[in-house]
Short mmCIF file of C-alpha atoms in Angstrom, two decimals:
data_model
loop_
_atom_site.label_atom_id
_atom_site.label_comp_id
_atom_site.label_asym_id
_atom_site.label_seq_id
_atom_site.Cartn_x
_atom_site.Cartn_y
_atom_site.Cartn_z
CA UNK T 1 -22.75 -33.67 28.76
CA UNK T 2 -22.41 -30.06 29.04
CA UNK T 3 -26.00 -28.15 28.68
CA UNK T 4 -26.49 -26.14 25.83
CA UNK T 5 -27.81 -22.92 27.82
CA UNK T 6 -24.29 -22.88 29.98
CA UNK T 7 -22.05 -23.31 26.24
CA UNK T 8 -24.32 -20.55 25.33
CA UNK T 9 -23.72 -18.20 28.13
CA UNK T 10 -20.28 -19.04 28.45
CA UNK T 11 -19.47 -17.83 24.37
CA UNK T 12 -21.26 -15.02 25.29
CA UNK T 13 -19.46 -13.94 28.30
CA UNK T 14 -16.28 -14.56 26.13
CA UNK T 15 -17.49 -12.32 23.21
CA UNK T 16 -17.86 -9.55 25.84
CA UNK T 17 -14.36 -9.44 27.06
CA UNK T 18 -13.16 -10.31 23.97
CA UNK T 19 -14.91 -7.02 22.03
CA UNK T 20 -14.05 -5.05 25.54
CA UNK T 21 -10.26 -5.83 25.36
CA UNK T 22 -10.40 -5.74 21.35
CA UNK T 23 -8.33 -2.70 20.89
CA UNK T 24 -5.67 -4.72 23.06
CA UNK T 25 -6.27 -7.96 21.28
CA UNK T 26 -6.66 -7.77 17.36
CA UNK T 27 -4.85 -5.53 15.84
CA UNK T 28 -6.03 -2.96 12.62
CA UNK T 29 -4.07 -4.00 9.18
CA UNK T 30 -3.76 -1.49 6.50
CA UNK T 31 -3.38 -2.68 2.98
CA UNK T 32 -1.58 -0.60 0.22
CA UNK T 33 -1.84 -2.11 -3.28
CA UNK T 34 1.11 -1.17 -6.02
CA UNK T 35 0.48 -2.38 -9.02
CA UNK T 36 3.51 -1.99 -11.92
CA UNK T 37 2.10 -2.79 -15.01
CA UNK T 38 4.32 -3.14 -18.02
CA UNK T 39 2.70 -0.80 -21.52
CA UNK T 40 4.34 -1.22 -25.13
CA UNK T 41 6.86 1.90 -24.42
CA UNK T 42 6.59 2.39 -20.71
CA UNK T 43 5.41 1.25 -17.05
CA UNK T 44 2.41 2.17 -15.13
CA UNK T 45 2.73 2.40 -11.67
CA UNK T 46 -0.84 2.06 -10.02
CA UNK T 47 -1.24 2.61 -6.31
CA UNK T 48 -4.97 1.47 -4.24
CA UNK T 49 -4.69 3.10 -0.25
CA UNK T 50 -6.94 3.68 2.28
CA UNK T 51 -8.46 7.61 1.76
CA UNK T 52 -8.79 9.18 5.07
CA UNK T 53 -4.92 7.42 5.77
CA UNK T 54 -3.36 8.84 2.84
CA UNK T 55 -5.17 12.20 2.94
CA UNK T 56 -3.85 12.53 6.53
CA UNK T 57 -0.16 11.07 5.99
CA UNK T 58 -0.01 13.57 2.66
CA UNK T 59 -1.34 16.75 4.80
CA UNK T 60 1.95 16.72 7.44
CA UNK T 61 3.98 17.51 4.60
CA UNK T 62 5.45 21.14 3.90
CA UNK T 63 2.38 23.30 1.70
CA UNK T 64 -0.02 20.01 1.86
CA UNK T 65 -2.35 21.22 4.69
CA UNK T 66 -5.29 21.61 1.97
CA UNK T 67 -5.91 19.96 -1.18
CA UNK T 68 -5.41 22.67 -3.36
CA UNK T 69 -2.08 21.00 -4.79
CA UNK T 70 -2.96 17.37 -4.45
CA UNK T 71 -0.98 16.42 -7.19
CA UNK T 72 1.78 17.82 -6.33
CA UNK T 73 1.59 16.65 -2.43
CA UNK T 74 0.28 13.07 -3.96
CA UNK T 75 3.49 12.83 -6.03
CA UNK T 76 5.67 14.09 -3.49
CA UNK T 77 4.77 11.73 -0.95
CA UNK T 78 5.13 8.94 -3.62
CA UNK T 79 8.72 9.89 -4.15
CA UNK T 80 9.66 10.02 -0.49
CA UNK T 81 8.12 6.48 0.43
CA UNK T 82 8.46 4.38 -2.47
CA UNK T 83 11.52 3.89 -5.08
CA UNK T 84 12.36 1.54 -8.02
CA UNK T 85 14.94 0.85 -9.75
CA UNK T 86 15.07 -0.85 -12.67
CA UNK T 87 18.39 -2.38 -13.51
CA UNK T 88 20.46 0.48 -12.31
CA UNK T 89 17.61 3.07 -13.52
CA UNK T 90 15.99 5.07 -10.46
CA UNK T 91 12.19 5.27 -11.84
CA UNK T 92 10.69 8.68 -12.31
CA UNK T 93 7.36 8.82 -11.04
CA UNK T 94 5.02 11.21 -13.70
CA UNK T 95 1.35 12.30 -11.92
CA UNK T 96 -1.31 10.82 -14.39
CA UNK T 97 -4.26 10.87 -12.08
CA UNK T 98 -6.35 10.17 -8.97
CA UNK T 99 -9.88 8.95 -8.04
CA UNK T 100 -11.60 9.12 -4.43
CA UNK T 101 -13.55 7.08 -3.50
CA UNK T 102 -15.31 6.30 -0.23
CA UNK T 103 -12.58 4.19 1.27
CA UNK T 104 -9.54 4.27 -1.34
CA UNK T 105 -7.51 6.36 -3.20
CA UNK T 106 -6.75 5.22 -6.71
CA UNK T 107 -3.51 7.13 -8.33
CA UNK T 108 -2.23 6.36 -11.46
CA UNK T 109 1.42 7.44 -12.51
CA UNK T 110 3.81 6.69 -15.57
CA UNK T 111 7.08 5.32 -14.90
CA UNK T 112 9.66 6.76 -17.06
CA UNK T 113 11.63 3.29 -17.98
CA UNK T 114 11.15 1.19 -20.68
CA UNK T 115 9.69 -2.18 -20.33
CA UNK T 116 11.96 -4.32 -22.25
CA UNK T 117 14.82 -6.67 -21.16
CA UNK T 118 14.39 -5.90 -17.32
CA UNK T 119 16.56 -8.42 -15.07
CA UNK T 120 16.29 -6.71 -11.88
CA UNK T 121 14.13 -3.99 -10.17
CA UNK T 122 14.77 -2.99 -6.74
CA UNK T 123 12.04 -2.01 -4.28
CA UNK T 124 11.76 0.11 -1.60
CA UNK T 125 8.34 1.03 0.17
CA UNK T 126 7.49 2.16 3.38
CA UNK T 127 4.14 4.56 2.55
CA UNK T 128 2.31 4.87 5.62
CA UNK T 129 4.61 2.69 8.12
CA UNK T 130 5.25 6.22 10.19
CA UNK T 131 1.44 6.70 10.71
CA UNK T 132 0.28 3.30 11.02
CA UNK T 133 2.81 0.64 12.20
CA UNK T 134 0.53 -2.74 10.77
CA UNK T 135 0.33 -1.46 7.26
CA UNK T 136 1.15 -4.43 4.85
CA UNK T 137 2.14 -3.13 1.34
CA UNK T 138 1.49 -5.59 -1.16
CA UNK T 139 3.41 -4.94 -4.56
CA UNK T 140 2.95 -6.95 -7.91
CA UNK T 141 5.05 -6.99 -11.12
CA UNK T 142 3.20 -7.72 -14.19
CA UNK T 143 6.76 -7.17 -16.51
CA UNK T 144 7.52 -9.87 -19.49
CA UNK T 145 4.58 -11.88 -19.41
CA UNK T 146 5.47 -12.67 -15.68
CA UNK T 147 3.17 -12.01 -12.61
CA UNK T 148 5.19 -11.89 -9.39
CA UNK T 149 3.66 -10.11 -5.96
CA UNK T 150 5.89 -9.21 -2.66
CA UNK T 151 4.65 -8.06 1.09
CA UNK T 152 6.52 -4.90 2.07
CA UNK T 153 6.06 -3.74 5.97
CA UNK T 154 8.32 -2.70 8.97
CA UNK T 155 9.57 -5.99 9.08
CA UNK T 156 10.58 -5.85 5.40
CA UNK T 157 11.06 -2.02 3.32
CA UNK T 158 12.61 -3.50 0.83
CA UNK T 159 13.09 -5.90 -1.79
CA UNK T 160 14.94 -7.51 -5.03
CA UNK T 161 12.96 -8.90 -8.00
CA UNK T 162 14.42 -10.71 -10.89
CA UNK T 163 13.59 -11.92 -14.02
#
C-alpha cells in the first residue's frame, strides 16, 4: 500500500509543474453567444462577448481608437465578421443598443427580414478568430417555434440551417 503522505506529495509536485507549464498546457477558450430571436414583424439579433476582447478587436479598426462612435465601430465590426442570409436575403444589421458590463458586452440589433416562412439561413461568423485563435462562437435560432444552436470557430466559419 502506497502511504498517504507520498500520494500527497506526489499530487502536489504534479500541481506545480502542471500550473508552471499551464500557459503551454490548457489552453484559454473564448465564448461568443448570438442569439437570433424571431419578433411578430422582424428578427433580433442578440450578441453576449467578452468586454476587454471586443473593445480591443473593435479599436484596430479605421476611426475606432476611442469610444466616441461605439455604435458605429460596434456595428461595423458586426458587419465585417458575421453575415446571414435568410433564404437568399443578406440580413441588415440595425444598432439597437449595448450594455457593459464587467466581463461582457451585451448588443442588441434588429435584423431587417421578416420572420415568416424561413427554409434556410446561411451563417457566417468569425468575430474575434484574428485576435484570439480558441474562440468558440456559439449561435442559436429561435425561428418557427424551433430552437436549433451551432459551434462556429476556425475549424468551422460557416454554416447552413434549415427548417
Amino acid at each position: 500500500m502506497i502511504p498517504k503522505a507520498l500520494i500527497f506529495n506526489t499530487m502536489i509536485k504534479l500541481l506545480l509543474v502542471i500550473s508552471l507549464f499551464s500557459n503551454e498546457l490548457f489552453h484559454e477558450f473564448k465564448i461568443g453567444r448570438y442569439e437570433i430571436r424571431e419578433n411578430q414583424d422582424d428578427i433580433t439579433l442578440f450578441v453576449k462577448l467578452d468586454r476587454n476582447d471586443f473593445l480591443e478587436a473593435i479599436k484596430k479598426q479605421n476611426g475606432c481608437s476611442d469610444s466616441e462612435d461605439s455604435e458605429r465601430c460596434m456595428t461595423e465590426y458586426l458587419i465585417d465578421h458575421f453575415k446571414l442570409n435568410f433564404d437568399g436575403s443578406d440580413a441588415c444589421f440595425a444598432y439597437q443598443g449595448h450594455e457593459l458590463k464587467d466581463e461582457f458586452v451585451e448588443m442588441t440589433f434588429q435584423v431587417g427580414i421578416a420572420p415568416q416562412n424561413i427554409e434556410e439561413i446561411k451563417v457566417f461568423n468569425n468575430m474575434l478568430l484574428e485576435q484570439y485563435p480558441k474562440q468558440e462562437n456559439i449561435v442559436f435560432f429561435m425561428l418557427n417555434d424551433n430552437e436549433r444552436s451551432f459551434r462556429l470557430n476556425w475549424d468551422r466559419v460557416a454554416t447552413v440551417v434549415v427548417y
